[in-house]
Short mmCIF file of C-alpha atoms and ligand atoms in Angstrom, two decimals:
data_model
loop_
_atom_site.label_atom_id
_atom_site.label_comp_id
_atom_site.label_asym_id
_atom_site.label_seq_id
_atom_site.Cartn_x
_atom_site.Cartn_y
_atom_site.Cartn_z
CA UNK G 1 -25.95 35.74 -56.30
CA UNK G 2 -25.80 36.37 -52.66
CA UNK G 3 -26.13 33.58 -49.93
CA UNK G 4 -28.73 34.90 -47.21
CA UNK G 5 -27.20 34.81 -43.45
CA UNK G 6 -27.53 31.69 -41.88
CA UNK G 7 -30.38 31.79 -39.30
CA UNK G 8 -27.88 32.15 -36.13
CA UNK G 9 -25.91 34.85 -37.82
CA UNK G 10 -29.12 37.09 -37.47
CA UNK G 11 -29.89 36.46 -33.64
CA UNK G 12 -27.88 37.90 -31.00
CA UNK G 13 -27.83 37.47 -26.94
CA UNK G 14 -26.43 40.73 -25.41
CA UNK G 15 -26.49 41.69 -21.37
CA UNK G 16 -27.66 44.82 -21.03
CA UNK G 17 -30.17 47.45 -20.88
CA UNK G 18 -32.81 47.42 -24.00
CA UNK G 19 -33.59 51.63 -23.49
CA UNK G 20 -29.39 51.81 -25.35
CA UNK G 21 -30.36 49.68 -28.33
CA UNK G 22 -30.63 50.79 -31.80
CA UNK G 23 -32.93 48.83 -33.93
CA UNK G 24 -36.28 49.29 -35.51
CA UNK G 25 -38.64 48.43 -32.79
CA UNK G 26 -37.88 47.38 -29.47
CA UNK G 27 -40.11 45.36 -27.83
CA UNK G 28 -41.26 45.97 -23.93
CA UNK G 29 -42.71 43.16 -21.37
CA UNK G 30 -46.40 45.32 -20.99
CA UNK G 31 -49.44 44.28 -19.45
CA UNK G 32 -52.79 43.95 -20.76
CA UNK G 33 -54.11 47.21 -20.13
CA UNK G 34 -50.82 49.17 -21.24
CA UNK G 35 -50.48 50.97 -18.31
CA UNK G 36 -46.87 50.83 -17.94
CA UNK G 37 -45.36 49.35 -14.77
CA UNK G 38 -41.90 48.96 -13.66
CA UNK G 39 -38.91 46.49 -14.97
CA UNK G 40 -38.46 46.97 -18.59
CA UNK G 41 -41.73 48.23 -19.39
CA UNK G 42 -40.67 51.25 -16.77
CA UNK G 43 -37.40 51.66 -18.60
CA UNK G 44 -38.63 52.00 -21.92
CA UNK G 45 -41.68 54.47 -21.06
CA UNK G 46 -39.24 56.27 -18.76
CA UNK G 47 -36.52 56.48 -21.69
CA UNK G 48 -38.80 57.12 -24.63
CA UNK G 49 -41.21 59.81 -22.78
CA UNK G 50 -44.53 60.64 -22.48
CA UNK G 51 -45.87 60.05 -25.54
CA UNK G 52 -45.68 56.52 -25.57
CA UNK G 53 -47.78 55.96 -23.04
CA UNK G 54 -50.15 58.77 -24.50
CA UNK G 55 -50.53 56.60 -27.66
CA UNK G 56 -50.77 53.26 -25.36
CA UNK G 57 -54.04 55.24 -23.58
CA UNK G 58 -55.30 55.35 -27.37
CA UNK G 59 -54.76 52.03 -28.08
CA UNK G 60 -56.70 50.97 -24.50
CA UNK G 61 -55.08 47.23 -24.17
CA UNK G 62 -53.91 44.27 -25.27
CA UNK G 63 -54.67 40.61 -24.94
CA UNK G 64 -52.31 38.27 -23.27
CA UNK G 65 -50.38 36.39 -26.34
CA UNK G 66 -50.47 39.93 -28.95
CA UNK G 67 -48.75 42.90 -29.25
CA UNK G 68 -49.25 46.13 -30.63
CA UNK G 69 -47.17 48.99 -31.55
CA UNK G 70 -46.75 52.58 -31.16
CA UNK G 71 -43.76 55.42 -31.81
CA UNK G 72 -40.76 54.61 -29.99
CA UNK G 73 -40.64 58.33 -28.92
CA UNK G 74 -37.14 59.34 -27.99
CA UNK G 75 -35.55 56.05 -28.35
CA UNK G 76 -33.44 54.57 -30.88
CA UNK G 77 -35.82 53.03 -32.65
CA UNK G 78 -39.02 54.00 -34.78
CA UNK G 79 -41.33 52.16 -33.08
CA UNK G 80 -42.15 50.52 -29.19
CA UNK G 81 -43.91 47.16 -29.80
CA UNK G 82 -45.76 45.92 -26.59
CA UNK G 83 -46.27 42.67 -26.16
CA UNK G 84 -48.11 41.04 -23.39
CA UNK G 85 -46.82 37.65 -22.38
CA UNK G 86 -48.55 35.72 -19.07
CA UNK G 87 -48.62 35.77 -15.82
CA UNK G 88 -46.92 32.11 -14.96
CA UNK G 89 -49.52 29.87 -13.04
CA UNK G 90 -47.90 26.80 -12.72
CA UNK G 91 -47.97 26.11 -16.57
CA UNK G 92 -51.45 24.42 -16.65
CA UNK G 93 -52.87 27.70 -18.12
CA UNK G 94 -51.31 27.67 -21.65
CA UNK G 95 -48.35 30.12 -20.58
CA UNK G 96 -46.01 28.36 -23.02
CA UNK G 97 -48.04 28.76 -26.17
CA UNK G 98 -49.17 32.12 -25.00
CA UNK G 99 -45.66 33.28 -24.36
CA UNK G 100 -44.63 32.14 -27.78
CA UNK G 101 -47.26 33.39 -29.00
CA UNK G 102 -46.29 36.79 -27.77
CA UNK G 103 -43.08 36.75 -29.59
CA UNK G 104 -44.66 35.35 -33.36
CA UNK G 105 -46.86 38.51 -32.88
CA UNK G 106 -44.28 41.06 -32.41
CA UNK G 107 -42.26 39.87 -34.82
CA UNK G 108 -45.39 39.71 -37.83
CA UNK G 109 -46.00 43.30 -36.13
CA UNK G 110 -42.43 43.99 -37.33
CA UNK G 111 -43.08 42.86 -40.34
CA UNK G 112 -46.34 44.15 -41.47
CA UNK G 113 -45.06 47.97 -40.10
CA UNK G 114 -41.76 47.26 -42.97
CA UNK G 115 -39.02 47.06 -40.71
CA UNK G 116 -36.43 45.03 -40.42
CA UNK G 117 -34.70 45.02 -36.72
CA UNK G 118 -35.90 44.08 -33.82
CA UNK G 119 -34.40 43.98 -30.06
CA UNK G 120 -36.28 41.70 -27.39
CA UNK G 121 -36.42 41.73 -23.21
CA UNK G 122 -36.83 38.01 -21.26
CA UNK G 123 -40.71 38.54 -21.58
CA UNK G 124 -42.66 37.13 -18.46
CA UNK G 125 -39.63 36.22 -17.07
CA UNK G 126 -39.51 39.27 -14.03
CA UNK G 127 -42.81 40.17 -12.54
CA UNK G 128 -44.81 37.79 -14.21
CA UNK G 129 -42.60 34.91 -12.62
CA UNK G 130 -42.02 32.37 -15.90
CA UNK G 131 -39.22 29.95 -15.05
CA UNK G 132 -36.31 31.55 -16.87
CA UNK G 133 -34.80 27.76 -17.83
CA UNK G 134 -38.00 27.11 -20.30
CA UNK G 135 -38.89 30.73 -20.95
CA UNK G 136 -35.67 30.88 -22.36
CA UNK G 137 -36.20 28.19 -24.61
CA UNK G 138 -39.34 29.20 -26.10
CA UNK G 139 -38.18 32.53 -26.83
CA UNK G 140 -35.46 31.04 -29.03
CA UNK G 141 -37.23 28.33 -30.74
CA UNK G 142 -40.00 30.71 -31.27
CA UNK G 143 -37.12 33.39 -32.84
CA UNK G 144 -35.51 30.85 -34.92
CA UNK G 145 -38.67 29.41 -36.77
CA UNK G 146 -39.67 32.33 -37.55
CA UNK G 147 -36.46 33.72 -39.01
CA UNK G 148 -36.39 30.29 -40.95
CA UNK G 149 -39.76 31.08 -42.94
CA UNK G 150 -39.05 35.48 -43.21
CA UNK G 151 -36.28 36.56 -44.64
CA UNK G 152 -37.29 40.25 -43.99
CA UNK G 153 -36.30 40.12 -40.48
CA UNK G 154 -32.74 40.55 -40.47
CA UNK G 155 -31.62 41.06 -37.13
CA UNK G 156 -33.13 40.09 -33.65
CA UNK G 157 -31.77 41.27 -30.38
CA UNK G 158 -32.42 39.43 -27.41
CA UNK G 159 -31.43 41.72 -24.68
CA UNK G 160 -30.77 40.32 -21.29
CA UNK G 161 -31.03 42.33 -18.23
CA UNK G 162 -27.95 40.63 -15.71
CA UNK G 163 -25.50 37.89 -16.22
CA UNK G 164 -28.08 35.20 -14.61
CA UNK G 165 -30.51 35.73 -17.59
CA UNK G 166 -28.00 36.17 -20.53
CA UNK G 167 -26.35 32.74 -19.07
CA UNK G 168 -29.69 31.31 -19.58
CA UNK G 169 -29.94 32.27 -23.04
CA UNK G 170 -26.70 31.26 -24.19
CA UNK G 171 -27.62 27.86 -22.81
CA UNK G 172 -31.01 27.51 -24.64
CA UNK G 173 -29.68 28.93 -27.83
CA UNK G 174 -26.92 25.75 -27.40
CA UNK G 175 -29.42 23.14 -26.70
CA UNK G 176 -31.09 24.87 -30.20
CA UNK G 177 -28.03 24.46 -32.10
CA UNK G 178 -27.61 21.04 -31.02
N1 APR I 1 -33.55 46.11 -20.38
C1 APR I 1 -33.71 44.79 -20.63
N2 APR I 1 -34.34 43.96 -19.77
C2 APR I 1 -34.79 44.49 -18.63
C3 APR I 1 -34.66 45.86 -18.29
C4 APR I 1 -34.01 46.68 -19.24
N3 APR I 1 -33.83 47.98 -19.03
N4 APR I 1 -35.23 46.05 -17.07
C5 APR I 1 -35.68 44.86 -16.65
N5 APR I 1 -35.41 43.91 -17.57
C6 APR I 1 -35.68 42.46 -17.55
C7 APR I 1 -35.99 41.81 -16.23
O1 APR I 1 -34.79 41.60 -15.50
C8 APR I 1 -36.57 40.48 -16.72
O2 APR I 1 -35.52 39.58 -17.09
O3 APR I 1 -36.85 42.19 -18.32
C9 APR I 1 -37.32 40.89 -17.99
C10 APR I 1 -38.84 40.92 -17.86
O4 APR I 1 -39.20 41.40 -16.58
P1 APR I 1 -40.41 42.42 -16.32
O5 APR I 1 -40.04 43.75 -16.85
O6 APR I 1 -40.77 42.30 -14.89
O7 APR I 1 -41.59 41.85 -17.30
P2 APR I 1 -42.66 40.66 -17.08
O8 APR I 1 -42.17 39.58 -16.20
O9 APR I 1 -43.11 40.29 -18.46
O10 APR I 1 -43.85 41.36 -16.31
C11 APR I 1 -44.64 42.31 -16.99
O11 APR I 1 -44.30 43.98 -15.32
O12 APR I 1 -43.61 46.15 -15.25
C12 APR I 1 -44.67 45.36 -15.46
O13 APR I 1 -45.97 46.63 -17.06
C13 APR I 1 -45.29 45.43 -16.82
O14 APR I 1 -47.21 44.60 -15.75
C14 APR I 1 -46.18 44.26 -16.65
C15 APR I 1 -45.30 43.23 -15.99
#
């Protein structure tokens, strides 16, 4: 009998650019009405092409807190999952439970489509101005419960665009561990 990974073998922090990633879906910052925009949403439509955003036209939007999925075009990966996290208003406007929820979602999107790897931007964290020190930390705690309760998802990818970001990972995923 085989022992499963432990739960912090299957979670990674990288710096980098998300577009270079290989992994069943990657997952884009979007906003409601799937549009596109700049930062990583930008990156990934600009990367995987056209018909991403074709199919995002189809699917007409997406409410703050979900995510939805469609081909991940040229990329790496077979599918885009956008999820929309908020806009940060000061926190009195359930921005942490809609930003975790934003992450639950695209991972149970992961799961329902059958796949098994996922890569992740800083959602919210960029134009939509959540403080990086506690977006960082739901992210994680989000990631880790549900890796505890799904055994299907065997690798997650939190991609972190600049050192400033990626240091604030590494410290939330400590505080986790602790
Ligand atoms: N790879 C990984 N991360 C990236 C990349 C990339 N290529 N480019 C930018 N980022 C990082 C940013 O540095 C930030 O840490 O992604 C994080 C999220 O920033 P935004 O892309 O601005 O996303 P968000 O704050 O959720 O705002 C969403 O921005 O572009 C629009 O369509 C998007 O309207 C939506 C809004």
């Amino acid at each position: 009998m085989t022992t499963p990974p432990r739960i912090h073998d299957r979670i990674e922090l990288l710096q980098g650019d998300i577009t270079q990633i290989k992994a069943d879906a990657l997952v884009t910052a979007a906003n409601a009405g799937l549009r596109g925009g700049g930062g990583v949403d930008g990156a990934i439509h600009g990367a995987g092409g056209p018909e991403i955003l074709e199919e995002c036209r189809r699917i007409g939007g997406c409410p703050t807190g979900k995510a939805v999925a469609t081909t991940g075009g040229k990329l790496a990966a077979r599918w885009v999952i956008h999820a929309v996290g908020p806009i940060w208003r000061g926190g009195g406007q359930e921005e942490a439970a809609l930003l975790a929820s934003a992450y639950r979602e695209s991972l149970n999107l992961l799961v329902s489509l059958g796949g098994s790897s996922i890569a992740f931007p800083s959602i919210s964290t960029g134009v939509y101005g959540y403080p990086l020190e506690e977006a960082s930390v739901i992210a994680l705690d989000t990631i880790l419960r549900f890796l505890r309760r799904e055994p299907r998802v065997t690798h997650v990818k939190m991609v972190l665009f600049g050192e400033r970001t990626f240091h604030a990972y590494q410290r939330a995923l400590k505080s986790l561990s602790e």
